C-alpha cells in the first residue's frame, strides 16, 4: 500500500485535476495491484495552514506511506522523487504552488487488507490480487514468492 495524503489550499485542484493526479500517482506503482494505491486530497483553509508561522494559501504538503514495497537503494529513492516531480509538475510547480513531500516506510509485516495479510511480492496470490484488483483469501503456499 502506498497511501498518499495531499494537504492543499481550498480550490487548488478541480475534481478533474484530482482524478488525473490520482491516475498519475497510481501509474508509478505498476508492479502493484492498483487497489493498493490510495490518494486522499485534504483541503485546508488558509486560517488552518501555516508555514513558518505565516498563513499559507499557496502550499501543498504530500505525505506518502509505503508498506507494500520499500526502497532498498538510495538511487531508487532519487529516481522515485524525480518521477513524482515530473508527474505532479503540471499541478504544482506550473501553478506556482510551493510544495514538499516525504515518504514513510512501514514494515510489510504490520499491514493487513480486509483482515488479510497481503501475500508476499511476486507470489501466486499477489499476481491474482493484481489481476482481480481486489483482496481475496489465499492458501498458505500461494502467498510465498513464486519460483
PDB file of C-alpha atoms in Angstrom:
ATOM      1  CA  UNK A   1       0.000   0.000   0.000  1.00  0.00           C
ATOM      2  CA  UNK A   2       1.148   3.381  -0.842  1.00  0.00           C
ATOM      3  CA  UNK A   3      -1.209   5.897   0.719  1.00  0.00           C
ATOM      4  CA  UNK A   4      -0.797   9.475  -0.440  1.00  0.00           C
ATOM      5  CA  UNK A   5      -2.214  12.272   1.697  1.00  0.00           C
ATOM      6  CA  UNK A   6      -2.214  15.580  -0.149  1.00  0.00           C
ATOM      7  CA  UNK A   7      -2.924  18.620   2.003  1.00  0.00           C
ATOM      8  CA  UNK A   8      -3.706  21.640  -0.182  1.00  0.00           C
ATOM      9  CA  UNK A   9      -5.363  25.050  -0.249  1.00  0.00           C
ATOM     10  CA  UNK A  10      -9.118  25.184  -0.802  1.00  0.00           C
ATOM     11  CA  UNK A  11      -9.979  25.027  -4.522  1.00  0.00           C
ATOM     12  CA  UNK A  12      -6.355  24.397  -5.559  1.00  0.00           C
ATOM     13  CA  UNK A  13      -7.473  21.409  -7.637  1.00  0.00           C
ATOM     14  CA  UNK A  14     -10.627  20.641  -9.585  1.00  0.00           C
ATOM     15  CA  UNK A  15     -12.287  17.226  -9.469  1.00  0.00           C
ATOM     16  CA  UNK A  16     -10.684  16.519 -12.867  1.00  0.00           C
ATOM     17  CA  UNK A  17      -7.262  17.538 -11.527  1.00  0.00           C
ATOM     18  CA  UNK A  18      -7.649  15.203  -8.557  1.00  0.00           C
ATOM     19  CA  UNK A  19      -8.622  12.268 -10.728  1.00  0.00           C
ATOM     20  CA  UNK A  20      -5.736  12.912 -13.139  1.00  0.00           C
ATOM     21  CA  UNK A  21      -3.270  13.247 -10.267  1.00  0.00           C
ATOM     22  CA  UNK A  22      -4.539  10.013  -8.680  1.00  0.00           C
ATOM     23  CA  UNK A  23      -4.171   8.209 -12.015  1.00  0.00           C
ATOM     24  CA  UNK A  24      -0.628   9.538 -12.435  1.00  0.00           C
ATOM     25  CA  UNK A  25       0.295   8.527  -8.900  1.00  0.00           C
ATOM     26  CA  UNK A  26      -1.172   5.043  -9.407  1.00  0.00           C
ATOM     27  CA  UNK A  27       0.867   4.654 -12.617  1.00  0.00           C
ATOM     28  CA  UNK A  28       4.090   4.956 -10.607  1.00  0.00           C
ATOM     29  CA  UNK A  29       3.218   1.660  -8.912  1.00  0.00           C
ATOM     30  CA  UNK A  30       2.608  -0.501 -11.985  1.00  0.00           C
ATOM     31  CA  UNK A  31       4.100  -3.575 -10.268  1.00  0.00           C
ATOM     32  CA  UNK A  32       1.428  -3.451  -7.537  1.00  0.00           C
ATOM     33  CA  UNK A  33      -2.270  -4.282  -7.596  1.00  0.00           C
ATOM     34  CA  UNK A  34      -3.994  -0.975  -8.374  1.00  0.00           C
ATOM     35  CA  UNK A  35      -6.225  -1.220  -5.321  1.00  0.00           C
ATOM     36  CA  UNK A  36      -3.133  -0.934  -3.111  1.00  0.00           C
ATOM     37  CA  UNK A  37      -2.762   2.732  -4.134  1.00  0.00           C
ATOM     38  CA  UNK A  38      -4.808   5.259  -2.177  1.00  0.00           C
ATOM     39  CA  UNK A  39      -4.821   9.031  -2.651  1.00  0.00           C
ATOM     40  CA  UNK A  40      -6.565  11.371  -0.205  1.00  0.00           C
ATOM     41  CA  UNK A  41      -6.982  15.048  -1.010  1.00  0.00           C
ATOM     42  CA  UNK A  42      -7.496  17.199   2.059  1.00  0.00           C
ATOM     43  CA  UNK A  43      -8.422  20.829   1.570  1.00  0.00           C
ATOM     44  CA  UNK A  44      -7.029  23.104   4.267  1.00  0.00           C
ATOM     45  CA  UNK A  45      -8.242  26.684   4.633  1.00  0.00           C
ATOM     46  CA  UNK A  46      -5.666  29.466   4.900  1.00  0.00           C
ATOM     47  CA  UNK A  47      -6.529  30.057   8.555  1.00  0.00           C
ATOM     48  CA  UNK A  48      -5.643  26.407   9.247  1.00  0.00           C
ATOM     49  CA  UNK A  49      -2.439  26.138   7.174  1.00  0.00           C
ATOM     50  CA  UNK A  50       0.707  27.862   8.373  1.00  0.00           C
ATOM     51  CA  UNK A  51       4.238  27.649   7.021  1.00  0.00           C
ATOM     52  CA  UNK A  52       6.945  29.370   9.022  1.00  0.00           C
ATOM     53  CA  UNK A  53       4.289  30.826  11.309  1.00  0.00           C
ATOM     54  CA  UNK A  54       2.530  32.578   8.411  1.00  0.00           C
ATOM     55  CA  UNK A  55      -0.805  31.672   6.763  1.00  0.00           C
ATOM     56  CA  UNK A  56      -0.198  29.769   3.521  1.00  0.00           C
ATOM     57  CA  UNK A  57      -2.567  29.821   0.549  1.00  0.00           C
ATOM     58  CA  UNK A  58      -0.033  28.514  -1.966  1.00  0.00           C
ATOM     59  CA  UNK A  59       1.452  25.464  -0.243  1.00  0.00           C
ATOM     60  CA  UNK A  60       0.865  21.748  -0.788  1.00  0.00           C
ATOM     61  CA  UNK A  61       2.162  19.112   1.623  1.00  0.00           C
ATOM     62  CA  UNK A  62       2.312  15.491   0.492  1.00  0.00           C
ATOM     63  CA  UNK A  63       2.720  12.641   2.963  1.00  0.00           C
ATOM     64  CA  UNK A  64       3.246   9.167   1.497  1.00  0.00           C
ATOM     65  CA  UNK A  65       3.106   5.895   3.431  1.00  0.00           C
ATOM     66  CA  UNK A  66       4.806   2.942   1.737  1.00  0.00           C
ATOM     67  CA  UNK A  67       4.102  -0.531   3.055  1.00  0.00           C
ATOM     68  CA  UNK A  68       3.795  -2.892   0.064  1.00  0.00           C
ATOM     69  CA  UNK A  69       7.376  -2.148  -1.021  1.00  0.00           C
ATOM     70  CA  UNK A  70      10.331  -0.281   0.413  1.00  0.00           C
ATOM     71  CA  UNK A  71      13.303   1.283  -1.326  1.00  0.00           C
ATOM     72  CA  UNK A  72      16.486  -0.639  -0.610  1.00  0.00           C
ATOM     73  CA  UNK A  73      18.855   1.581  -2.615  1.00  0.00           C
ATOM     74  CA  UNK A  74      19.492   5.323  -2.448  1.00  0.00           C
ATOM     75  CA  UNK A  75      19.474   5.544  -6.252  1.00  0.00           C
ATOM     76  CA  UNK A  76      15.914   4.190  -6.349  1.00  0.00           C
ATOM     77  CA  UNK A  77      14.806   6.809  -3.828  1.00  0.00           C
ATOM     78  CA  UNK A  78      16.206   9.558  -6.044  1.00  0.00           C
ATOM     79  CA  UNK A  79      14.547   8.111  -9.164  1.00  0.00           C
ATOM     80  CA  UNK A  80      11.227   7.897  -7.350  1.00  0.00           C
ATOM     81  CA  UNK A  81      11.368  11.514  -6.177  1.00  0.00           C
ATOM     82  CA  UNK A  82      12.284  12.704  -9.687  1.00  0.00           C
ATOM     83  CA  UNK A  83       9.402  10.717 -11.189  1.00  0.00           C
ATOM     84  CA  UNK A  84       6.984  12.248  -8.672  1.00  0.00           C
ATOM     85  CA  UNK A  85       8.220  15.750  -9.522  1.00  0.00           C
ATOM     86  CA  UNK A  86       7.734  15.117 -13.252  1.00  0.00           C
ATOM     87  CA  UNK A  87       4.260  13.662 -12.826  1.00  0.00           C
ATOM     88  CA  UNK A  88       2.959  16.330 -10.474  1.00  0.00           C
ATOM     89  CA  UNK A  89       4.652  19.377 -12.002  1.00  0.00           C
ATOM     90  CA  UNK A  90       1.637  20.378 -14.136  1.00  0.00           C
ATOM     91  CA  UNK A  91      -0.493  20.551 -10.979  1.00  0.00           C
ATOM     92  CA  UNK A  92       2.031  22.113  -8.606  1.00  0.00           C
ATOM     93  CA  UNK A  93       5.091  23.933  -9.936  1.00  0.00           C
ATOM     94  CA  UNK A  94       3.427  25.103 -13.134  1.00  0.00           C
ATOM     95  CA  UNK A  95       0.685  26.664 -10.972  1.00  0.00           C
ATOM     96  CA  UNK A  96       3.182  28.407  -8.685  1.00  0.00           C
ATOM     97  CA  UNK A  97       2.229  26.237  -5.722  1.00  0.00           C
ATOM     98  CA  UNK A  98       5.036  25.633  -3.262  1.00  0.00           C
ATOM     99  CA  UNK A  99       5.213  22.008  -2.189  1.00  0.00           C
ATOM    100  CA  UNK A 100       7.103  19.379  -0.301  1.00  0.00           C
ATOM    101  CA  UNK A 101       6.701  15.687   0.345  1.00  0.00           C
ATOM    102  CA  UNK A 102       8.080  12.886   2.411  1.00  0.00           C
ATOM    103  CA  UNK A 103       7.773   9.107   2.362  1.00  0.00           C
ATOM    104  CA  UNK A 104       7.413   6.908   5.439  1.00  0.00           C
ATOM    105  CA  UNK A 105       8.150   3.207   5.096  1.00  0.00           C
ATOM    106  CA  UNK A 106       6.260   0.862   7.393  1.00  0.00           C
ATOM    107  CA  UNK A 107       7.245  -2.807   7.777  1.00  0.00           C
ATOM    108  CA  UNK A 108       5.275  -5.089   5.452  1.00  0.00           C
ATOM    109  CA  UNK A 109       4.537  -7.377   8.409  1.00  0.00           C
ATOM    110  CA  UNK A 110       2.418  -4.660  10.087  1.00  0.00           C
ATOM    111  CA  UNK A 111      -0.176  -4.409   7.349  1.00  0.00           C
ATOM    112  CA  UNK A 112      -3.492  -6.060   6.513  1.00  0.00           C
ATOM    113  CA  UNK A 113      -6.245  -5.536   3.957  1.00  0.00           C
ATOM    114  CA  UNK A 114      -9.769  -6.524   4.908  1.00  0.00           C
ATOM    115  CA  UNK A 115      -8.291  -8.637   7.697  1.00  0.00           C
ATOM    116  CA  UNK A 116      -5.934 -10.491   5.336  1.00  0.00           C
ATOM    117  CA  UNK A 117      -2.173 -10.262   5.480  1.00  0.00           C
ATOM    118  CA  UNK A 118      -1.155  -9.361   1.933  1.00  0.00           C
ATOM    119  CA  UNK A 119       0.757 -12.022   0.034  1.00  0.00           C
ATOM    120  CA  UNK A 120       4.462 -11.518  -0.496  1.00  0.00           C
ATOM    121  CA  UNK A 121       5.696  -9.732  -3.631  1.00  0.00           C
ATOM    122  CA  UNK A 122       5.610 -11.784  -6.845  1.00  0.00           C
ATOM    123  CA  UNK A 123       3.683 -14.644  -5.231  1.00  0.00           C
ATOM    124  CA  UNK A 124       0.870 -16.541  -6.940  1.00  0.00           C
ATOM    125  CA  UNK A 125      -1.641 -14.839  -4.637  1.00  0.00           C
ATOM    126  CA  UNK A 126      -0.272 -11.347  -5.336  1.00  0.00           C
ATOM    127  CA  UNK A 127      -0.484 -11.960  -9.083  1.00  0.00           C
ATOM    128  CA  UNK A 128      -4.132 -12.966  -8.575  1.00  0.00           C
ATOM    129  CA  UNK A 129      -4.794  -9.875  -6.454  1.00  0.00           C
ATOM    130  CA  UNK A 130      -3.294  -7.731  -9.204  1.00  0.00           C
ATOM    131  CA  UNK A 131      -5.377  -9.430 -11.915  1.00  0.00           C
ATOM    132  CA  UNK A 132      -8.609  -9.324  -9.885  1.00  0.00           C
ATOM    133  CA  UNK A 133      -7.822  -5.845  -8.470  1.00  0.00           C
ATOM    134  CA  UNK A 134      -9.084  -6.887  -5.045  1.00  0.00           C
ATOM    135  CA  UNK A 135      -8.053  -8.827  -1.954  1.00  0.00           C
ATOM    136  CA  UNK A 136      -9.112 -12.461  -1.713  1.00  0.00           C
ATOM    137  CA  UNK A 137      -8.254 -15.280   0.662  1.00  0.00           C
ATOM    138  CA  UNK A 138      -5.377 -17.480  -0.432  1.00  0.00           C
ATOM    139  CA  UNK A 139      -3.857 -20.822   0.548  1.00  0.00           C
ATOM    140  CA  UNK A 140      -0.715 -20.777   2.674  1.00  0.00           C
ATOM    141  CA  UNK A 141       1.699 -21.659  -0.151  1.00  0.00           C
ATOM    142  CA  UNK A 142       0.201 -19.137  -2.586  1.00  0.00           C
ATOM    143  CA  UNK A 143       1.453 -16.192  -0.506  1.00  0.00           C
ATOM    144  CA  UNK A 144       5.122 -17.066  -0.874  1.00  0.00           C
ATOM    145  CA  UNK A 145       7.222 -15.783  -3.790  1.00  0.00           C
ATOM    146  CA  UNK A 146       6.897 -17.871  -6.955  1.00  0.00           C
ATOM    147  CA  UNK A 147       9.920 -19.728  -8.150  1.00  0.00           C
TER     148      UNK A 147
END
